[in-house]
Coordinates of C-alpha atoms in Angstrom, one line a residue:
X1 CA 79.7 128.0 63.4
X2 CA 77.9 130.5 65.6
X3 CA 79.2 131.0 69.2
X4 CA 76.7 131.8 71.9
X5 CA 77.2 132.6 75.6
X6 CA 76.1 129.7 77.6
X7 CA 75.1 131.1 81.0
X8 CA 74.3 134.3 82.8
X9 CA 77.4 134.4 85.0
X10 CA 79.9 137.1 84.2
X11 CA 83.0 135.4 85.6
X12 CA 84.2 131.9 86.4
X13 CA 84.6 133.0 90.0
X14 CA 80.9 134.0 90.2
X15 CA 79.8 130.7 88.6
X16 CA 82.0 128.6 90.8
X17 CA 80.9 130.3 94.0
X18 CA 77.3 129.8 93.0
X19 CA 77.7 126.1 92.1
X20 CA 79.5 125.4 95.4
X21 CA 77.1 127.4 97.6
X22 CA 75.9 124.2 99.3
X23 CA 79.4 122.6 99.6
X24 CA 80.0 123.6 103.2
X25 CA 76.4 122.8 104.2
X26 CA 77.3 119.4 105.5
X27 CA 78.1 118.1 102.0
X28 CA 81.8 118.5 101.7
X29 CA 82.6 114.9 102.5
X30 CA 81.6 111.9 100.4
X31 CA 80.5 109.8 103.4
X32 CA 77.8 112.5 104.1
X33 CA 76.0 111.3 101.0
X34 CA 74.0 108.1 101.7
X35 CA 72.1 105.5 99.7
X36 CA 69.6 104.3 102.3
X37 CA 69.2 100.8 101.0
X38 CA 72.9 100.1 101.4
X39 CA 72.2 98.5 104.7
X40 CA 70.1 95.9 102.8
X41 CA 73.0 95.2 100.4
X42 CA 75.5 94.9 103.2
X43 CA 73.2 92.5 105.2
X44 CA 72.8 90.4 102.1
X45 CA 76.6 90.3 101.5
X46 CA 77.3 89.2 105.1
X47 CA 75.1 86.1 104.7
X48 CA 77.6 84.8 102.1
X49 CA 81.0 85.5 103.8
X50 CA 81.7 81.7 103.8
X51 CA 79.6 80.8 100.8
X52 CA 80.2 81.2 97.0
X53 CA 80.0 84.7 95.7
X54 CA 80.1 85.3 91.9
X55 CA 80.5 88.8 90.4
X56 CA 79.3 89.6 86.9
X57 CA 80.6 92.9 85.5
X58 CA 80.9 94.7 82.2
X59 CA 83.7 95.1 79.7
X60 CA 84.1 98.9 79.8
X61 CA 86.2 101.0 82.2
X62 CA 83.4 101.3 84.7
X63 CA 82.6 97.6 84.5
X64 CA 86.2 96.4 84.9
X65 CA 86.8 98.8 87.8
X66 CA 83.5 97.8 89.4
X67 CA 84.7 94.2 89.5
X68 CA 88.1 95.2 90.8
X69 CA 86.5 97.2 93.6
X70 CA 84.3 94.3 94.7
X71 CA 87.2 91.9 94.7
X72 CA 89.2 94.3 96.9
X73 CA 86.3 94.8 99.2
X74 CA 85.3 91.1 99.5
X75 CA 88.6 89.3 99.3
X76 CA 91.1 91.8 100.9
X77 CA 88.8 94.0 103.0
X78 CA 86.3 91.5 104.3
X79 CA 88.2 88.2 103.8
X80 CA 85.4 86.4 102.0
X81 CA 86.3 82.7 101.5
X82 CA 85.0 82.0 97.9
X83 CA 84.8 84.9 95.5
X84 CA 85.2 84.9 91.8
X85 CA 84.1 87.0 88.8
X86 CA 83.1 86.8 85.2
X87 CA 83.2 89.7 82.7
X88 CA 81.5 88.9 79.4
X89 CA 83.4 89.1 76.2
X90 CA 82.0 91.9 73.9
X91 CA 81.6 89.7 70.9
X92 CA 81.0 86.2 72.3
X93 CA 78.7 87.1 75.2
X94 CA 77.5 90.6 74.6
X95 CA 76.6 93.1 77.3
X96 CA 75.6 92.1 80.8
X97 CA 74.4 88.9 82.5
X98 CA 72.5 86.3 80.5
X99 CA 71.2 82.8 81.3
X100 CA 74.2 81.1 79.8
X101 CA 76.5 83.0 82.1
X102 CA 74.4 82.0 85.1
X103 CA 74.6 78.4 84.0
X104 CA 78.3 78.7 83.8
X105 CA 78.7 80.2 87.3
X106 CA 76.0 78.3 89.2
X107 CA 76.1 75.0 87.6
X108 CA 79.6 74.6 86.3
X109 CA 78.8 74.6 82.6
X110 CA 81.2 75.3 79.8
X111 CA 80.8 78.7 78.1
X112 CA 83.0 79.8 75.1
X113 CA 85.9 77.8 76.4
X114 CA 85.6 79.1 79.9
X115 CA 84.6 76.6 82.6
X116 CA 83.9 77.1 86.3
X117 CA 83.6 74.2 88.7
X118 CA 80.1 73.8 90.1
X119 CA 80.1 75.2 93.7
X120 CA 79.3 72.8 96.4
X121 CA 76.5 75.0 97.7
X122 CA 74.3 77.8 96.4
X123 CA 75.5 81.4 96.9
X124 CA 75.2 85.0 95.8
X125 CA 75.4 86.5 92.4
X126 CA 76.4 90.2 92.3
X127 CA 75.7 92.1 89.1
X128 CA 77.5 95.4 89.0
X129 CA 77.3 98.0 86.2
X130 CA 74.7 95.7 84.7
X131 CA 71.7 93.7 85.9
X132 CA 68.8 96.1 85.8
X133 CA 67.8 94.8 82.4
X134 CA 68.9 91.2 83.0
X135 CA 65.5 89.8 83.8
X136 CA 66.0 86.3 82.3
X137 CA 69.4 85.9 83.9
X138 CA 68.1 86.9 87.4
X139 CA 65.2 84.5 87.0
X140 CA 67.7 81.7 86.1
X141 CA 69.8 82.4 89.1
X142 CA 66.8 82.3 91.4
X143 CA 65.7 79.0 89.8
X144 CA 69.1 77.6 90.9
X145 CA 68.5 78.8 94.4
X146 CA 71.0 81.7 94.3
X147 CA 70.2 85.2 95.6
X148 CA 71.1 88.2 93.5
X149 CA 72.4 91.7 94.4
X150 CA 72.3 94.3 91.7
X151 CA 74.5 97.4 91.8
X152 CA 73.6 99.2 88.6
X153 CA 73.1 102.8 87.3
X154 CA 71.4 102.1 84.0
X155 CA 67.8 102.7 83.2
X156 CA 65.3 99.8 83.5
X157 CA 63.4 98.2 80.7
X158 CA 59.8 99.3 80.2
X159 CA 56.7 97.5 78.8
X160 CA 54.3 98.7 76.2
X161 CA 52.5 100.8 78.8
X162 CA 55.8 102.5 79.8
X163 CA 55.8 100.6 83.2
X164 CA 59.2 99.7 84.6
X165 CA 60.2 96.1 84.4
X166 CA 62.6 95.1 87.2
X167 CA 64.3 91.8 87.6
X168 CA 63.4 89.6 90.7
X169 CA 66.7 90.3 92.6
X170 CA 66.9 90.1 96.4
X171 CA 68.3 93.7 96.6
X172 CA 68.5 96.3 93.8
X173 CA 70.7 99.4 94.3
X174 CA 70.1 101.6 91.2
X175 CA 69.1 105.2 91.9
X176 CA 68.0 105.6 88.3
X177 CA 65.6 102.6 88.5
X178 CA 64.3 102.3 92.1
X179 CA 63.5 104.6 94.9
X180 CA 66.3 103.8 97.3
X181 CA 66.5 107.2 99.1
X182 CA 69.8 108.3 97.5
X183 CA 71.1 111.7 98.4
X184 CA 73.0 111.7 95.1
X185 CA 71.8 109.9 92.0
X186 CA 74.2 109.8 89.1
X187 CA 76.9 107.3 90.3
X188 CA 78.5 104.9 87.9
X189 CA 78.7 101.2 88.7
X190 CA 82.1 101.6 90.4
X191 CA 80.8 104.6 92.3
X192 CA 78.0 102.4 93.8
X193 CA 80.6 99.8 94.7
X194 CA 82.6 102.5 96.5
X195 CA 79.5 103.7 98.3
X196 CA 78.8 100.1 99.5
X197 CA 82.4 99.8 100.8
X198 CA 82.1 103.2 102.4
X199 CA 78.9 102.2 104.2
X200 CA 80.5 99.0 105.5
X201 CA 83.7 100.8 106.5
X202 CA 81.7 103.5 108.4
X203 CA 79.0 101.4 110.0
X204 CA 80.0 97.7 110.2
X205 CA 83.7 97.0 110.1
X206 CA 86.9 99.0 109.5
X207 CA 88.3 98.0 106.1
X208 CA 91.6 99.9 106.6
X209 CA 92.8 103.1 104.9
X210 CA 94.7 101.4 102.2
X211 CA 91.7 99.3 100.9
X212 CA 89.4 102.4 101.0
X213 CA 92.0 104.6 99.3
X214 CA 92.5 102.1 96.5
X215 CA 88.8 101.7 96.0
X216 CA 88.3 105.4 96.0
X217 CA 91.1 105.9 93.4
X218 CA 89.6 103.2 91.2
X219 CA 86.1 104.8 91.5
X220 CA 87.5 108.1 90.4
X221 CA 88.8 106.6 87.2
X222 CA 85.5 104.9 86.4
X223 CA 83.5 108.1 87.3
X224 CA 85.5 110.1 84.8
X225 CA 85.6 107.3 82.2
X226 CA 81.8 106.8 82.3
X227 CA 81.1 110.5 82.0
X228 CA 78.5 110.6 84.9
X229 CA 77.8 114.0 86.4
X230 CA 80.3 115.2 89.0
X231 CA 77.8 117.7 90.4
X232 CA 74.1 117.4 90.4
X233 CA 71.5 120.2 90.6
X234 CA 68.0 119.5 91.8
X235 CA 65.6 122.4 92.3
X236 CA 68.4 124.8 93.0
X237 CA 70.3 122.5 95.5
X238 CA 73.6 121.1 94.5
X239 CA 75.1 117.6 95.3
X240 CA 78.8 116.9 95.0
X241 CA 79.5 113.3 95.7
X242 CA 81.0 112.3 92.4
X243 CA 83.1 115.5 92.5
X244 CA 84.4 114.4 95.9
X245 CA 85.1 110.9 94.7
X246 CA 87.1 112.2 91.8
X247 CA 88.9 114.9 93.8
X248 CA 90.0 112.5 96.6
X249 CA 90.6 109.6 94.3
X250 CA 92.9 111.4 92.0
X251 CA 95.1 112.3 95.0
X252 CA 95.0 108.7 96.3
X253 CA 96.1 107.4 92.9
X254 CA 99.5 109.2 93.3
X255 CA 100.1 107.7 96.8
X256 CA 101.6 104.3 97.3
X257 CA 98.8 103.3 99.7
X258 CA 96.2 104.3 97.1
X259 CA 97.3 102.1 94.2
X260 CA 98.2 98.4 93.7
X261 CA 101.4 97.3 92.0
X262 CA 99.6 96.8 88.8
X263 CA 98.0 100.3 88.9
X264 CA 101.4 101.9 89.6
X265 CA 103.1 100.1 86.8
X266 CA 100.3 100.9 84.3
X267 CA 100.5 104.6 85.2
X268 CA 104.3 104.6 84.8
X269 CA 104.1 103.0 81.4
X270 CA 101.7 105.6 80.2
X271 CA 103.6 108.6 81.6
X272 CA 106.2 109.0 84.3
X273 CA 104.5 112.1 85.6
X274 CA 101.5 109.9 86.7
X275 CA 103.6 108.7 89.6
X276 CA 103.1 112.0 91.3
X277 CA 100.3 113.8 89.5
X278 CA 97.1 112.6 87.7
X279 CA 94.4 114.9 86.4
X280 CA 90.9 114.2 85.3
X281 CA 92.0 115.0 81.8
X282 CA 94.8 112.3 82.1
X283 CA 92.2 109.7 83.0
X284 CA 89.7 110.7 80.3
X285 CA 92.2 110.9 77.4
X286 CA 94.9 108.3 78.4
X287 CA 94.2 106.0 81.3
X288 CA 90.6 105.0 80.7
X289 CA 91.0 104.5 76.9
X290 CA 94.1 102.3 77.6
X291 CA 92.0 100.1 79.9
X292 CA 89.2 99.9 77.4
X293 CA 91.4 98.9 74.4
X294 CA 92.3 95.4 75.6
X295 CA 88.6 94.5 76.2
X296 CA 87.8 95.8 72.8
X297 CA 90.5 93.9 70.9
X298 CA 91.3 90.8 72.9
X299 CA 89.2 87.7 73.7
X300 CA 88.1 88.2 77.3
X301 CA 90.5 91.1 77.5
X302 CA 88.6 92.8 80.3
X303 CA 89.7 90.1 82.7
X304 CA 93.3 90.8 81.7
X305 CA 92.8 94.4 82.8
X306 CA 91.2 93.3 86.2
X307 CA 94.1 90.9 86.7
X308 CA 96.6 93.7 86.3
X309 CA 94.6 96.1 88.5
X310 CA 94.4 93.6 91.3
X311 CA 98.1 92.6 91.2
X312 CA 99.6 93.9 94.4
X313 CA 102.9 92.0 95.0
X314 CA 106.6 92.7 94.3
X315 CA 106.6 91.1 90.8
X316 CA 107.1 94.3 88.9
X317 CA 108.4 92.3 85.9
X318 CA 105.1 90.5 85.2
X319 CA 103.2 93.7 86.0
X320 CA 105.2 95.6 83.4
X321 CA 104.6 92.9 80.8
X322 CA 100.9 93.1 81.4
X323 CA 100.9 96.9 81.3
X324 CA 102.9 97.0 78.1
X325 CA 100.3 94.8 76.4
X326 CA 97.5 97.2 77.5
X327 CA 99.4 100.2 76.1
X328 CA 100.2 98.5 72.8
X329 CA 96.6 97.4 72.4
X330 CA 95.5 101.0 72.8
X331 CA 98.0 102.1 70.1
X332 CA 96.5 99.4 67.8
X333 CA 93.0 100.6 68.6
X334 CA 93.9 104.2 67.8
X335 CA 95.4 103.2 64.5
X336 CA 92.3 101.2 63.6
X337 CA 89.8 103.9 64.5
X338 CA 91.9 106.7 62.8
X339 CA 91.9 104.7 59.6
X340 CA 88.2 103.9 59.7
X341 CA 86.7 107.3 60.4
X342 CA 87.6 108.8 57.0
X343 CA 86.1 105.7 55.3
X344 CA 82.8 106.2 57.2
X345 CA 82.8 109.9 56.5
X346 CA 83.0 109.2 52.8
X347 CA 80.2 106.7 53.1
X348 CA 78.0 109.2 54.9
X349 CA 78.8 111.8 52.1
X350 CA 78.2 109.4 49.2
X351 CA 74.9 108.2 50.7
X352 CA 73.8 111.7 51.6
X353 CA 73.2 110.8 55.3
X354 CA 74.6 114.1 56.8
X355 CA 71.2 115.5 57.7
X356 CA 69.6 112.2 59.0
X357 CA 68.6 112.3 62.6
X358 CA 69.6 110.2 64.3
X359 CA 72.5 109.5 62.0
X360 CA 72.6 105.7 61.4
X361 CA 75.7 104.2 59.9
X362 CA 76.4 100.6 59.0
X363 CA 79.7 99.1 58.1
X364 CA 82.3 96.4 58.5
X365 CA 83.3 97.6 61.9
X366 CA 84.9 95.6 64.7
X367 CA 82.3 95.2 67.5
X368 CA 84.8 96.3 70.1
X369 CA 85.1 99.8 68.7
X370 CA 81.4 100.5 67.8
X371 CA 81.0 102.9 70.7
X372 CA 84.2 104.7 70.0
X373 CA 83.2 105.2 66.3
X374 CA 79.8 106.4 67.4
X375 CA 81.3 108.9 69.7
X376 CA 83.7 110.2 67.1
X377 CA 81.0 110.6 64.5
X378 CA 78.7 112.3 67.0
X379 CA 81.5 114.8 67.7
X380 CA 82.3 115.4 64.0
X381 CA 78.6 115.8 62.9
X382 CA 77.3 117.3 66.2
X383 CA 74.4 114.9 66.2
X384 CA 73.1 111.7 67.7
X385 CA 74.7 108.7 66.1
X386 CA 74.0 104.9 66.0
X387 CA 76.7 102.8 64.4
X388 CA 76.0 99.2 63.4
X389 CA 77.8 96.2 62.1
X390 CA 76.1 93.2 60.5
X391 CA 77.1 89.7 61.6
X392 CA 75.1 86.7 60.4
X393 CA 71.9 88.7 59.9
X394 CA 72.1 90.5 63.2
X395 CA 72.8 94.2 63.5
X396 CA 74.7 95.1 66.6
X397 CA 74.9 98.8 67.4
X398 CA 76.2 101.4 69.7
X399 CA 74.6 104.8 70.2
X400 CA 75.9 108.2 71.4
X401 CA 73.5 111.1 72.0
X402 CA 73.9 114.8 71.3
X403 CA 73.2 117.1 74.2
X404 CA 69.5 117.5 74.6
X405 CA 68.6 114.0 73.4
X406 CA 67.9 110.9 75.6
X407 CA 68.9 107.9 73.5
X408 CA 67.5 105.4 76.0
X409 CA 64.0 106.9 76.0
X410 CA 64.2 107.2 72.2
X411 CA 64.9 103.4 72.0
X412 CA 62.0 102.8 74.4
X413 CA 59.7 104.3 71.8
X414 CA 60.7 101.8 69.1
X415 CA 61.5 98.7 71.2
X416 CA 59.1 96.5 69.3
X417 CA 61.6 96.4 66.5
X418 CA 64.6 95.7 68.8
X419 CA 66.0 92.4 69.8
X420 CA 67.7 93.8 72.9
X421 CA 69.0 97.1 74.2
X422 CA 70.1 99.0 77.3
X423 CA 71.8 102.1 78.4
X424 CA 71.2 105.6 79.7
X425 CA 70.7 109.1 78.5
X426 CA 74.0 109.6 76.7
X427 CA 74.8 106.2 75.4
X428 CA 73.2 102.8 74.7
X429 CA 73.7 99.5 73.0
X430 CA 71.2 98.0 70.7
X431 CA 70.7 94.7 68.7
X432 CA 68.3 94.5 65.7
X433 CA 67.6 91.6 63.5
X434 CA 68.1 92.1 59.7
X435 CA 64.3 91.5 59.2
X436 CA 63.5 94.5 61.4
X437 CA 66.4 96.8 60.6
X438 CA 64.7 99.0 58.0
X439 CA 61.5 99.2 60.1
X440 CA 63.7 100.2 63.1
X441 CA 65.5 102.8 61.1
X442 CA 62.4 104.3 59.7
X443 CA 60.6 104.3 63.0
X444 CA 63.3 106.0 65.1
X445 CA 64.1 108.6 62.5
X446 CA 60.4 109.4 62.1
X447 CA 59.8 110.2 65.8
X448 CA 63.2 111.7 66.7
X449 CA 63.3 115.5 66.8
X450 CA 66.7 117.1 66.6
X451 CA 67.4 119.5 69.5
X452 CA 67.6 123.1 68.7
X453 CA 71.0 124.9 68.4
X454 CA 73.0 121.9 67.5
X455 CA 74.7 124.0 64.9
X456 CA 75.9 126.4 67.6
X457 CA 78.8 126.2 70.0
X458 CA 78.9 127.8 73.4
X459 CA 81.4 129.7 75.5
X460 CA 81.1 130.4 79.2
X461 CA 83.1 133.5 79.9
X462 CA 84.8 136.4 78.0
X463 CA 88.4 137.4 79.0
X464 CA 91.5 138.9 77.6
X465 CA 94.8 137.2 77.3
X466 CA 96.1 139.3 80.1
X467 CA 93.5 137.8 82.4
X468 CA 94.3 134.2 81.6
X469 CA 96.7 133.6 84.5
X470 CA 94.1 134.9 87.0
X471 CA 91.5 132.6 85.5
X472 CA 94.0 129.7 85.7
X473 CA 94.3 130.2 89.5
X474 CA 90.5 130.0 89.8
X475 CA 90.3 126.9 87.7
X476 CA 93.0 125.1 89.7
X477 CA 91.1 126.1 92.9
X478 CA 87.9 124.4 91.8
X479 CA 89.2 121.4 89.8
X480 CA 88.5 118.7 88.9
X481 CA 86.1 119.2 86.0
X482 CA 83.9 116.8 84.1
X483 CA 80.3 116.0 83.2
X484 CA 78.0 118.2 85.2
X485 CA 80.8 120.6 86.0
X486 CA 82.5 121.1 82.7
X487 CA 85.7 122.9 82.2
X488 CA 84.7 126.3 80.9
X489 CA 85.2 127.5 77.4
X490 CA 86.5 131.1 77.2
X491 CA 86.0 133.7 74.5
X492 CA 89.4 135.3 74.6
X493 CA 90.0 138.8 73.1
X494 CA 93.6 138.1 72.0
X495 CA 96.2 140.6 71.0
X496 CA 99.4 139.0 69.7
X497 CA 102.7 140.3 70.7
X498 CA 105.6 140.7 68.3
X499 CA 108.3 138.2 69.5
X500 CA 111.5 137.8 67.5
X501 CA 109.8 139.6 64.5
X502 CA 106.7 137.4 64.4
X503 CA 103.1 137.4 65.8
X504 CA 102.7 133.6 65.3
X505 CA 104.5 130.4 64.5
X506 CA 103.6 127.0 62.9
X507 CA 105.2 124.4 65.1
X508 CA 105.1 120.6 65.8
X509 CA 106.7 117.6 64.3
X510 CA 104.4 117.7 61.3
X511 CA 104.1 121.5 61.2
X512 CA 100.4 121.4 62.0
X513 CA 100.2 123.3 65.3
X514 CA 99.4 127.1 65.3
X515 CA 100.9 129.2 68.1
X516 CA 100.0 132.8 68.6
X517 CA 102.4 134.8 70.8
X518 CA 101.5 136.8 73.8
X519 CA 103.9 137.6 76.7
X520 CA 101.2 136.9 79.3
X521 CA 99.5 133.8 77.7
X522 CA 100.3 132.2 74.3
X523 CA 97.4 130.7 72.4
X524 CA 97.9 127.4 70.8
X525 CA 95.7 125.2 68.6
X526 CA 96.3 121.5 67.8
X527 CA 93.5 121.6 65.2
X528 CA 95.3 121.8 61.8
X529 CA 92.3 123.5 60.2
X530 CA 93.1 126.6 62.3
X531 CA 96.3 127.3 60.3
X532 CA 94.3 127.7 57.1
X533 CA 91.6 129.7 58.8
X534 CA 94.2 132.0 60.3
X535 CA 95.6 132.6 56.8
X536 CA 92.1 133.2 55.4
X537 CA 91.5 135.8 58.1
X538 CA 94.7 137.6 56.9
X539 CA 96.9 136.6 59.8
X540 CA 95.6 139.3 62.1
X541 CA 97.4 140.3 65.3
X542 CA 94.1 141.0 67.1
X543 CA 91.4 138.4 67.0
X544 CA 89.0 136.3 69.1
X545 CA 89.9 132.7 70.0
X546 CA 87.6 130.2 71.7
X547 CA 89.1 127.6 74.0
X548 CA 90.4 126.4 77.4
X549 CA 92.8 128.1 79.8
X550 CA 95.5 125.6 80.8
X551 CA 98.8 125.5 82.6
X552 CA 102.1 125.4 80.7
X553 CA 105.2 124.3 82.6
X554 CA 108.5 125.3 81.0
X555 CA 111.8 124.9 82.8
X556 CA 110.0 124.9 86.1
X557 CA 108.1 128.0 85.4
X558 CA 104.3 127.9 85.1
X559 CA 102.3 130.2 82.8
X560 CA 98.8 130.2 81.4
X561 CA 98.1 129.3 77.8
X562 CA 94.9 129.2 75.8
X563 CA 94.3 126.0 73.9
X564 CA 91.8 127.0 71.2
X565 CA 89.6 125.2 68.6
X566 CA 88.1 128.2 66.7
X567 CA 88.8 131.8 66.0
X568 CA 87.1 134.9 64.5
X569 CA 87.7 138.6 64.0
X570 CA 87.2 140.8 67.1

């Protein structure tokens, strides 16, 4: 693997100061970023304060939190009289709104064992984190006499002439699909829900600090979980709204006013430290996957998650039972995926698929983890991946794109072979019938061009181990990091110190963690391959390691450490 310097900045400080050059130019508060059609959405909402409002969400972290935000906004903040929600099941319903769901909500019909009473009057359907591609569902709702509000961030469908096809909703807020005058574009669905609440709170009616703080904290989790850009750059000008949502939301999540009973108990079950401190990394690696797991493994599991997030009473016993179930589901999910990945790797090897682009893999895979598996394989093979299962002659797939590829636009090019699809640049879902599957595979692989330098890795800045603590201070000053403002990778010229007669140690419960000693900043790798690689290099005391600079707290003392994934000779 070849390592290449990623940018022209010499230091992290120089890069950060450049990136935040517009921060104090009136853009250091989230409310200074506006979506100018929010007034239309708010006006539409208020028409239905005392009429039926039905929310349709999605079953991922963003979708579940989007629904939770709207429930807090409408029921708690605005005291709407008749609000309910429906989150599709991954397997039974598939992604997003469809005409059957509309029948269920508007006309009281039975759907997969779920039944809603027919409302006594027409009302408002809100589709959040979905809807921009739900043309048949929106048409069905309007036929019933209901109005539709869409709060979505996905790309629209296109026809054979590449013209956008938009659903006939009353109001659409989707900065990726319609020109709505957004100062910032790359919100997730929950981010759009927060912006609507923020507009109402600022311009129409005070919702109260507690409601707004809870909504902001939830939006922070979804923004991290959905990997949307924290910072945008457009013609040399930077926008920071997702960064602000995450920064402020992570703080609110540690305050009693900024979290419901259910949120507090879930965080406590995952890690006691989350009661006082939550980082973006905690959300990305632990909190968001735990929320996702129940919707992946359980029938209508997403609604169980929303139920816990909304619980805000003194019944800590029931909240703990719900939270324990979510945590156990995530453990089951990890076990399943960890066992499946090697099987699929062997299949890829035996069928000589390693160099296919995109890499298309089929298997007996639970529909709930297709996206996770696609993401894992994309990371392992450093390529765009689409993973399918086959159920009754229908191939259901999930795609994850390598940097430089836009999977949604790629699917647009071959949509004549596709039964249904939707998504954005980095990820998409797709359904293909068995009759069209081979044609789909041949077509997409014939037009896709693998981006250059996918066999390379990139580092941002070069330092020595002695400089790690100084870099840690700068990182903490500018955190949080995420998509669009990634945590930097350092090339560290490392010189090991002799401590108790050794330059290194192999540690961990399973003796699979390599630790290189340095009195200023130890280097540690949780990649077991590094042990063998270090041995092959001859166990040098001077070498280069590539990784992140993080904080290590030991007996109340903080020091810098380098968490690395690769090494080489100096």
